[in-house]
Short mmCIF file of C-alpha atoms in Angstrom, two decimals:
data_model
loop_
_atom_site.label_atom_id
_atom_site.label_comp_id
_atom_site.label_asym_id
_atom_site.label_seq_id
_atom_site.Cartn_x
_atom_site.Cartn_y
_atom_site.Cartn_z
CA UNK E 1 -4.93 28.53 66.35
CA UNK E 2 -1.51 30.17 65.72
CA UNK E 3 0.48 29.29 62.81
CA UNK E 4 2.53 26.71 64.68
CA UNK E 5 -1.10 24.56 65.49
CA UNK E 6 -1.53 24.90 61.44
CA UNK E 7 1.98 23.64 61.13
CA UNK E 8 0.75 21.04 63.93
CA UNK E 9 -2.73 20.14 62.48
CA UNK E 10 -1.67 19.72 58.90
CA UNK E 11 0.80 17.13 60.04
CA UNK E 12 -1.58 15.31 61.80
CA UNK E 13 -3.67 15.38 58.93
CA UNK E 14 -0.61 13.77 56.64
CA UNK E 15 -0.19 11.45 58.50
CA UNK E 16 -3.60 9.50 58.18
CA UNK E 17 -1.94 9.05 54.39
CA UNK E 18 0.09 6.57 56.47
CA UNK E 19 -2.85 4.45 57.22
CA UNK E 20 -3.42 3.67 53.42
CA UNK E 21 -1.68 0.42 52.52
CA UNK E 22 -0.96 0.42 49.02
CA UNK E 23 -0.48 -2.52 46.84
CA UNK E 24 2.07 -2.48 44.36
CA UNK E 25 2.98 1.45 43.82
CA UNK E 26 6.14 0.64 41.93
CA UNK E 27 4.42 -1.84 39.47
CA UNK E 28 1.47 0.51 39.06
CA UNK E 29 3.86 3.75 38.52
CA UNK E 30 5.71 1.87 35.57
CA UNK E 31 2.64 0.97 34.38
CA UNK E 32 1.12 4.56 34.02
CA UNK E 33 4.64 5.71 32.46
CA UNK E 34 4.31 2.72 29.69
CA UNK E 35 1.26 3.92 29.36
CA UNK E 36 2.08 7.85 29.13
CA UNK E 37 4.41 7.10 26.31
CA UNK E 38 2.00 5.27 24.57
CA UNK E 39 0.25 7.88 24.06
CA UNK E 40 2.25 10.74 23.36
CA UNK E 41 3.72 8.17 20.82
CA UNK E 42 0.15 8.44 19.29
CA UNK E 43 0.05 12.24 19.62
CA UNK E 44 2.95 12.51 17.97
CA UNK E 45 2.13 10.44 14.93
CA UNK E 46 -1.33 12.28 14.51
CA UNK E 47 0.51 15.16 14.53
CA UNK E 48 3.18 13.64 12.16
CA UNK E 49 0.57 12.41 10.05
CA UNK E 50 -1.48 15.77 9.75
CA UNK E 51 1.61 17.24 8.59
CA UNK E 52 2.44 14.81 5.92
CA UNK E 53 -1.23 14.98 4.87
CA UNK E 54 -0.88 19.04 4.59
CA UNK E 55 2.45 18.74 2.87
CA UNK E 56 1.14 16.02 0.25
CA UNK E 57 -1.94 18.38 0.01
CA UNK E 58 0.29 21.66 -0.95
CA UNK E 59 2.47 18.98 -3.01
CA UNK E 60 -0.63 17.92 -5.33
CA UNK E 61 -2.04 21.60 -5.33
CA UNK E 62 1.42 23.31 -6.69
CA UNK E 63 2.03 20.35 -9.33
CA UNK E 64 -1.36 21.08 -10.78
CA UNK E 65 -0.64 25.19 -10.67
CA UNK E 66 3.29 24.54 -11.82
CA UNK E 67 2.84 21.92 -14.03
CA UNK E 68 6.15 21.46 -15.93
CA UNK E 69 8.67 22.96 -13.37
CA UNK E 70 9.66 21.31 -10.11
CA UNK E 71 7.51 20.37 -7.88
CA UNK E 72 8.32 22.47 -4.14
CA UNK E 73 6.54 22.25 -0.88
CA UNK E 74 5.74 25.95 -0.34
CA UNK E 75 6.59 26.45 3.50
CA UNK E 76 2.68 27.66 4.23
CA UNK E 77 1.19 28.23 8.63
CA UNK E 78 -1.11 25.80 9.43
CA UNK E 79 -4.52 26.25 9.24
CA UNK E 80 -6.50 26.70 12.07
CA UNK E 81 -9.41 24.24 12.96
CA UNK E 82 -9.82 21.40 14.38
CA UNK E 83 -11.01 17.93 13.65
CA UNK E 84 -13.35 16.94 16.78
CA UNK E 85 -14.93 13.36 17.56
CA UNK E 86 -16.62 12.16 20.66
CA UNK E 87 -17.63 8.20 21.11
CA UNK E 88 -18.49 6.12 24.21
CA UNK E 89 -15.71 3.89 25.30
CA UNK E 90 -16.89 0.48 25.00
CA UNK E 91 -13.99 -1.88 25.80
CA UNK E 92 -13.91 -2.81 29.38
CA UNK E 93 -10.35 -2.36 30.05
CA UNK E 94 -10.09 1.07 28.67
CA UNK E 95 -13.30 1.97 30.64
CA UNK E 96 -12.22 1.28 33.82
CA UNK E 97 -8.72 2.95 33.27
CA UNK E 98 -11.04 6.47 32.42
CA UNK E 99 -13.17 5.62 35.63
CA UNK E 100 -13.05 8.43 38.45
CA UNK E 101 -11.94 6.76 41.89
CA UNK E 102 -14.80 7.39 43.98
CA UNK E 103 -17.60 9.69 43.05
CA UNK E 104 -20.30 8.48 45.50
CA UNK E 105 -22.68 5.82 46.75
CA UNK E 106 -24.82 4.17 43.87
CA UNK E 107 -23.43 6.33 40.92
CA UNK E 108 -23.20 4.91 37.51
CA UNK E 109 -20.12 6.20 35.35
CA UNK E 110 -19.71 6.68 31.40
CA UNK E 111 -16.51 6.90 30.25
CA UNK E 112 -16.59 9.12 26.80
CA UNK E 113 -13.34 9.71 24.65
CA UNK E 114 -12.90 12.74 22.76
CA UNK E 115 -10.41 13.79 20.83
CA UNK E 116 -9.38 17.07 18.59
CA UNK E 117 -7.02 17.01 16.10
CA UNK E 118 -5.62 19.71 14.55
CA UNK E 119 -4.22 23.93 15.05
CA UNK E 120 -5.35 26.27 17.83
CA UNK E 121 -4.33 29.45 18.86
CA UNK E 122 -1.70 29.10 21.79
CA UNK E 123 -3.21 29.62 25.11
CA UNK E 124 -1.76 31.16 28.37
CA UNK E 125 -1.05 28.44 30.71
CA UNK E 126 -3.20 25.75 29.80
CA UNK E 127 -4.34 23.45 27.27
CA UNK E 128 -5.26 25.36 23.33
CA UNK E 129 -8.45 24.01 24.02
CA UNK E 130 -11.03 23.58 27.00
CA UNK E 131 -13.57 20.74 27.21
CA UNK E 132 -17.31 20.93 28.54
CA UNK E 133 -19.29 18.08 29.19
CA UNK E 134 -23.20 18.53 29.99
CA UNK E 135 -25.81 16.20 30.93
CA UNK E 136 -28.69 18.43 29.29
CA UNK E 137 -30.74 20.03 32.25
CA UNK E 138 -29.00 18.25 35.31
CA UNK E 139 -25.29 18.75 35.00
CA UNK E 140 -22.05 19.85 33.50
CA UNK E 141 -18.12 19.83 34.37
CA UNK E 142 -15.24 21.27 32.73
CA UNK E 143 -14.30 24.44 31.34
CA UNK E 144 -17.15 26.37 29.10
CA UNK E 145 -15.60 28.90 26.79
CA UNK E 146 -12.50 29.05 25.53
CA UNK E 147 -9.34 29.39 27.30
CA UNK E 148 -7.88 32.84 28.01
CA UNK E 149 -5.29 33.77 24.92
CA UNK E 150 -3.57 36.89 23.89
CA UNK E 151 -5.21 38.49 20.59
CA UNK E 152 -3.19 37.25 17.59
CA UNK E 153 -1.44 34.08 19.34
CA UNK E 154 0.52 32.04 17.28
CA UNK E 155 -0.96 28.61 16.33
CA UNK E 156 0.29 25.41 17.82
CA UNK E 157 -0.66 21.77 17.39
CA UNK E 158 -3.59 19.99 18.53
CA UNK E 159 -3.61 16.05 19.28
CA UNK E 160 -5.86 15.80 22.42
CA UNK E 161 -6.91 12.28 23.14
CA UNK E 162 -8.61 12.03 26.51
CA UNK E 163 -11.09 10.02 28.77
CA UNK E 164 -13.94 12.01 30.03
CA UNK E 165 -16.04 10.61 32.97
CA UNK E 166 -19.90 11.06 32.65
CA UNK E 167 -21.58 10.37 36.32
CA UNK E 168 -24.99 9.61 36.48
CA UNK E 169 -26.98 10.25 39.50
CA UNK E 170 -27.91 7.12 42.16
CA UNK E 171 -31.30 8.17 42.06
CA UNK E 172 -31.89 8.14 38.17
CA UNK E 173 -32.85 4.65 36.77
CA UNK E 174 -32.18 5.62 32.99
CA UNK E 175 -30.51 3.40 30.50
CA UNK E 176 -29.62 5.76 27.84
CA UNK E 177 -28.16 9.55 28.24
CA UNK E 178 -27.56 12.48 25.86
CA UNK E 179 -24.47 14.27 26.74
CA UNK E 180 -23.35 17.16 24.94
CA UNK E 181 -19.54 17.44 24.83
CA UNK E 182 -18.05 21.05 23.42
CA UNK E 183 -14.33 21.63 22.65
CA UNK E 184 -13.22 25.07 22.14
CA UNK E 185 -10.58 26.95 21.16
CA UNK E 186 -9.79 30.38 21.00
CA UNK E 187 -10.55 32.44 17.55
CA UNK E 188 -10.43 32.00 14.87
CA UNK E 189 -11.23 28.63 15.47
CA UNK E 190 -14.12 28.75 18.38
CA UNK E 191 -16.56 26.03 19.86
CA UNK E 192 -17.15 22.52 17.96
CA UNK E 193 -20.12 21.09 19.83
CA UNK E 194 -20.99 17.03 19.71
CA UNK E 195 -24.01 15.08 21.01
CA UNK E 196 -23.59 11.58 21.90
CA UNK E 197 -26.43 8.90 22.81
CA UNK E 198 -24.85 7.44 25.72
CA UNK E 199 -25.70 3.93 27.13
CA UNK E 200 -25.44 4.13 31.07
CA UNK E 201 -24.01 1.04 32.76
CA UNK E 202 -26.94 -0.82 35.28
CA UNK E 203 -25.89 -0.31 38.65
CA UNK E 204 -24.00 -2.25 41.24
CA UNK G 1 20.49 7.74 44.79
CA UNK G 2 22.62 8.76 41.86
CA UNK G 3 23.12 7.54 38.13
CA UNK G 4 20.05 7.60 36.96
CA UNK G 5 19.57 3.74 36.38
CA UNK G 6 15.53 2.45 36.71
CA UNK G 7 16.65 0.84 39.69
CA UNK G 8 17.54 4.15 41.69
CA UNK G 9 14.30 5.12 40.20
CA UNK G 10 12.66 2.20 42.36
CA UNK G 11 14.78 2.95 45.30
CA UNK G 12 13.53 6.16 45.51
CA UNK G 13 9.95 5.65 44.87
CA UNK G 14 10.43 2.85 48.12
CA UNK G 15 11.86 5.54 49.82
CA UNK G 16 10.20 8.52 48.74
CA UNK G 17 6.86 7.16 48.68
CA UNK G 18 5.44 7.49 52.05
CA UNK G 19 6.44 11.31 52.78
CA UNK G 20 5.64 12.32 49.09
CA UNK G 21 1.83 10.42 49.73
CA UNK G 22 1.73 12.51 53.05
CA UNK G 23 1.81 15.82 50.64
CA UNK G 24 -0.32 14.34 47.90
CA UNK G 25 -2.77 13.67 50.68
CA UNK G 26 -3.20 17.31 51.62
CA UNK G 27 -2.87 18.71 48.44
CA UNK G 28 -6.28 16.21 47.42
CA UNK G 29 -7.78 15.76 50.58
CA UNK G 30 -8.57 12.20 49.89
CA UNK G 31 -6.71 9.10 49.85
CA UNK G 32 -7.98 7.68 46.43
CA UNK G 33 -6.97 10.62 44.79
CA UNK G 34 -3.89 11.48 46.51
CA UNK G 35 -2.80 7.85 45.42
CA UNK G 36 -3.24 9.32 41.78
CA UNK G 37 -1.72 12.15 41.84
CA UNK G 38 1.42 10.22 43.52
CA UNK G 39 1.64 7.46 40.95
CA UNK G 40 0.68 10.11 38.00
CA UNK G 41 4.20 12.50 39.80
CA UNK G 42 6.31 9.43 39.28
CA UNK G 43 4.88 8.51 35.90
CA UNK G 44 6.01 11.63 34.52
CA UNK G 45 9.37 11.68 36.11
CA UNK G 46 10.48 8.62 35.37
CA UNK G 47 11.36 9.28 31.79
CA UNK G 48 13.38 12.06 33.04
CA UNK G 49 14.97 10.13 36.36
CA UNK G 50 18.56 10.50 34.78
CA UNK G 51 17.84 13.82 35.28
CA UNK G 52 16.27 14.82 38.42
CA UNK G 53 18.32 12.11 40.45
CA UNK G 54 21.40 14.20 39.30
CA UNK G 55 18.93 17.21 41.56
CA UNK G 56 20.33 17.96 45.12
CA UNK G 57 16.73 17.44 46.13
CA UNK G 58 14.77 15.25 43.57
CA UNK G 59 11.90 15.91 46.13
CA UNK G 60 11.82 19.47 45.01
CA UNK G 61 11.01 18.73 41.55
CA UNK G 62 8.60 16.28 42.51
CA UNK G 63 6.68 18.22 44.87
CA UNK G 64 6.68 20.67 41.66
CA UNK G 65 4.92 18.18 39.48
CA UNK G 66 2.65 17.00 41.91
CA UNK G 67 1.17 20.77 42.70
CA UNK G 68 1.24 21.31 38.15
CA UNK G 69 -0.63 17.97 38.13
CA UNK G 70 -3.08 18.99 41.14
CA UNK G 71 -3.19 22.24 39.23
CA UNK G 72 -4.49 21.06 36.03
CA UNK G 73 -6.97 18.06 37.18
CA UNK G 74 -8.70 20.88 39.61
CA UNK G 75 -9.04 23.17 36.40
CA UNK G 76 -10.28 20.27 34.66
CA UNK G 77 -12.76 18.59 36.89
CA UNK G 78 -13.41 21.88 39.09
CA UNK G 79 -17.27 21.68 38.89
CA UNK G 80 -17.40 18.25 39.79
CA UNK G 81 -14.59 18.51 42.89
CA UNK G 82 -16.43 21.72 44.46
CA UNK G 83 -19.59 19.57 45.22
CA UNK G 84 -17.56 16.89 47.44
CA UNK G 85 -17.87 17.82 50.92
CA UNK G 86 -17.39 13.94 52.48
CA UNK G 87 -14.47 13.82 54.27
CA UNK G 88 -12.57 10.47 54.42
CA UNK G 89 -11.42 9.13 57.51
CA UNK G 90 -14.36 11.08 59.16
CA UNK G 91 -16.01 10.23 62.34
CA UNK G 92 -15.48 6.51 63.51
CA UNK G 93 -12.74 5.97 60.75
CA UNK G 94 -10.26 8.72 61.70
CA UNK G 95 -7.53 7.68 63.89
CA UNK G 96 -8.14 9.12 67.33
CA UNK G 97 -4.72 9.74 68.26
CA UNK G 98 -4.57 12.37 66.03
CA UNK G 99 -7.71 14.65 67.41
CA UNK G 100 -9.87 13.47 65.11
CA UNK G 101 -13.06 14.98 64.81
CA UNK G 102 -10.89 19.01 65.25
CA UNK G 103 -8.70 17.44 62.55
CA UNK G 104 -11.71 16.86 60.24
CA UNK G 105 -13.18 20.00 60.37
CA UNK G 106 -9.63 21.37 59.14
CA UNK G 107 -9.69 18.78 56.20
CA UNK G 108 -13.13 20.02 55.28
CA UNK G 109 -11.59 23.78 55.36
CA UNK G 110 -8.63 22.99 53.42
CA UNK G 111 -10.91 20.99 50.81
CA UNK G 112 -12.64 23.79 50.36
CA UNK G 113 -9.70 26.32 49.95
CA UNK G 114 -9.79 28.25 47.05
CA UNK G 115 -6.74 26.11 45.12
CA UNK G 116 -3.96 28.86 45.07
CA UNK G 117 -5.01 29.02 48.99
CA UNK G 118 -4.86 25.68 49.36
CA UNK G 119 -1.63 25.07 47.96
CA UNK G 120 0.48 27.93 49.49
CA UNK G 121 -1.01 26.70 52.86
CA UNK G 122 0.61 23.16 52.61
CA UNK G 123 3.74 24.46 51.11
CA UNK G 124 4.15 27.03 53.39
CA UNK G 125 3.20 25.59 56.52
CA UNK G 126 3.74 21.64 55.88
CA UNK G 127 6.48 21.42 53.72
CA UNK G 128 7.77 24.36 55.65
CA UNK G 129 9.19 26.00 52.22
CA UNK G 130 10.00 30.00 52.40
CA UNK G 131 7.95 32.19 50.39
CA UNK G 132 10.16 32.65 47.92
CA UNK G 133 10.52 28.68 47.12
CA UNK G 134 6.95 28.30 47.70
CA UNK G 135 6.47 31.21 44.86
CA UNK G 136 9.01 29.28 42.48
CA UNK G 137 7.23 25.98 42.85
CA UNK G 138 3.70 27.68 42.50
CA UNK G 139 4.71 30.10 39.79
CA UNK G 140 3.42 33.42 41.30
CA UNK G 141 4.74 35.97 43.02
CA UNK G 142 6.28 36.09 46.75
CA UNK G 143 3.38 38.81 46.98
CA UNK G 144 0.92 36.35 46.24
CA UNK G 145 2.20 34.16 48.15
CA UNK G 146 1.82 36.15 51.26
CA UNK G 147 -1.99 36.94 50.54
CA UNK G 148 -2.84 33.59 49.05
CA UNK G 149 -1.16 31.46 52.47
CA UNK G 150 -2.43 34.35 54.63
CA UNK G 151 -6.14 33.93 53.84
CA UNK G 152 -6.03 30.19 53.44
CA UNK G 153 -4.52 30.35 57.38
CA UNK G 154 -7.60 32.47 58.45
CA UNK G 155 -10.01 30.66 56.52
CA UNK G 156 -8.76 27.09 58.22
CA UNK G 157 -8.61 28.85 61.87
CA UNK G 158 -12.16 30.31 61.40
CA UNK G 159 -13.18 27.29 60.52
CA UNK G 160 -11.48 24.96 62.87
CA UNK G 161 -11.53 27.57 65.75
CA UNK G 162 -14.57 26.61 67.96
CA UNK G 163 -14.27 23.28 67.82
CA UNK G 164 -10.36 23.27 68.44
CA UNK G 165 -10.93 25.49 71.61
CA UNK G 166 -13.44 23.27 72.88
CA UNK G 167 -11.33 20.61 72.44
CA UNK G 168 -7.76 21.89 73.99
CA UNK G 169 -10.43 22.79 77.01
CA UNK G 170 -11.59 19.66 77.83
CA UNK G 171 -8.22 18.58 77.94
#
C-alpha cells in the first residue's frame, strides 16, 4: 500500500458519506447558529452580570470605608473561583438536543447540565476549565485534572454552560444513578466536585 | 459566491455540502457524527459568512473549523470515543463497489489513529494539502507534520496490508 492506494482508499472511504441522505441540512444549520447565539448571548450576560455584581460590591464596600467623599469604583482583578452547579436536565426538548447520536444497542442516556461561573487562570489551548464525569466504580469520560497552564497565568472569565451525556450500560436495569461531576481549574482555584442523584430513563 | 448575503450562505452550504461531508466523514469515522461536525462548521461560520465568502477559498477556512471542532469534541469525549470500535457501513452495509470489507479495515485503522495522526493523514493525503498548509490548518509544525502523517500512513498500511494484498490477488 503506497501512498497513492492511501490517497486511493481514503477516497473510497469519503465517498460512502455520499450514501447518507440528509434531510434538511440548511434548516438544521440555521437552527444550531440561532441556537449558538443564544447562548453566548447568555454567557455574555452572566458575565455582564458578575461584573456589575463585583462593581456594586466594591461600590457598597468603599461608601462604607469613604463615607463622606465620593463614592469611586476602585479598578480591582477579579477574584478567582468559581461558582459550580450540576442538575439533571429534565425538559424533553433540551434533553434530546444534549443526547449523543449513537452510543450503542440498548443504552440509556442522562443528559446533566453543568455550569461554572466565574475567573480561572487562562489555559494553553483549551477551555480554563476541564470537566470529569464518573459513574462511581463503572465509568468516567472527560478530562480529570486541570488543564495544562503556565505558572502565574492571567485570569479570564468563566461562563461555561454545557450538556453532559451520562450513558448507562444495556445490561444494567437501575432506575436511579450517582454521578460525580468535577470541574477544575488551574490554581489557585483547583477542583469543585458535585454529586448528583440521577434518574435513568427506562429503556426503549 | 460573493457579498456575503444569507442567501450565498445557502448557496454554498447546497454546494459545499456534499464534498465538505466527504471530509467530516473521515475526520469522525461515522456518519452520525460527521453530520455534526458539518452542521456544527456551518453554525459557526455563518455569523461570520460576510467574511469568509470575501476568502479565495471559503473551503479553507471551513476545513479549519471543522478539524478545531473535531479537535475539541475528541479532547472532550476522548474516553468515551476510544472504546468504539463498530464500524458503520461494515460488512453487508458497505457499498461493494468500493472494496468493501479492505476499505473497512482502513476505517477501523484510521478510527483508531492517534488524533494528530489521524488528521494529518486526511489532510495530507485526501485533501491533498502540502505540509506546510496542512501545518497552518493543524497548528503545528511542518516537522510534525511529517512524523505525525508518516506514522498514521504506516499504521493504516500495517493494518490494512494483509487483507488488501489478498484482495488485489484474487483479482
Amino acid at each position: 500500500m503506497n501512498d497513492d492506494d492511501v490517497s486511493c482508499a481514503l477516497d473510497l472511504l469519503a465517498r460512502r458519506a455520499d450514501h447518507r441522505a440528509v434531510m434538511d441540512r440548511l434548516g438544521a444549520v440555521h437552527r444550531r447558529a440561532r441556537r449558538r447565539a443564544r447562548v453566548r448571548a447568555a454567557g455574555v450576560a452572566t458575565g455582564v452580570t458578575l461584573l456589575v455584581a463585583a462593581a456594586g460590591t466594591l461600590v457598597t464596600l468603599d461608601s462604607g470605608a469613604l463615607r463622606g467623599s465620593e463614592p469611586a469604583v476602585v479598578p480591582t482583578l477579579p477574584v478567582p473561583g468559581l461558582r459550580v452547579s450540576v442538575e439533571q436536565v429534565t425538559d424533553p426538548a433540551v434533553a434530546t438536543a444534549g443526547l449523543s447520536r449513537y452510543e450503542g444497542t440498548g443504552t440509556r442516556q442522562v443528559v446533566l447540565r453543568v455550569r461554572a461561573d466565574g475567573f480561572a487562570p487562562e489555559a494553553e489551548g483549551s477551555s480554563p476549565v476541564a470537566i470529569y464525569v464518573e459513574r462511581a466504580g463503572k465509568e468516567s469520560s472527560g478530562t480529570p485534572g486541570a488543564p495544562p497552564c503556565e505558572p502565574g497565568a492571567a485570569l479570564v472569565p468563566v461562563a461555561f454552560d454545557e450538556l453532559v451525556t451520562v450513558v448507562v450500560g444495556g445490561a444494567e436495569t437501575q432506575a436511579t444513578d450517582e454521578v460525580v461531576v468535577s470541574v477544575t481549574a488551574c490554581d489557585p482555584v483547583g477542583a469543585q466536585t458535585r454529586t448528583v442523584t440521577v434518574t435513568v430513563p427506562p429503556g426503549g | 459566491m460573493r457579498g456575503g448575503a444569507v442567501e450565498d450562505f445557502d448557496a454554498y452550504v447546497r454546494a459545499s455540502g456534499p464534498r465538505l461531508a466527504r471530509l467530516a466523514f473521515l475526520l469522525t469515522g461515522d456518519h452520525d457524527t460527521a453530520e455534526d461536525l458539518l452542521q456544527t462548521a456551518y453554525a459557526k461560520v455563518l455569523p461570520r459568512w460576510r467574511q469568509v465568502s470575501a476568502y479565495e477559498d471559503p473551503d479553507a477556512y471551513l476545513r479549519r473549523v471543522m478539524v478545531n471542532t473535531r479537535t475539541s469534541w475528541w479532547r472532550r469525549h476522548r474516553g468515551r470515543e476510544s472504546l468504539r470500535s463498530e464500524v458503520p457501513d461494515a460488512g453487508g452495509g458497505a457499498d461493494p463497489a468500493d472494496g468493501g470489507a479492505a476499505l473497512d479495515e482502513v476505517l477501523r485503522a484510521l478510527r483508531a489513529l492517534p488524533r494528530r495522526q489521524q488528521v494529518a493523514v486526511v489532510l495530507r493525503h485526501y485533501c491533498d494539502l502540502s505540509e506546510a498548509e496542512t501545518a497552518a490548518v493543524m497548528g503545528i509544525s511542518v516537522g510534525g507534520v511529517k512524523s505525525q502523517a508518516s506514522k498514521g500512513v504506516a499504521a493504516l498500511r500495517a493494518a490494512a496490508g494483509p487483507r488488501a494484498t489478498n484482495e488485489e490477488a484474487a483479482r
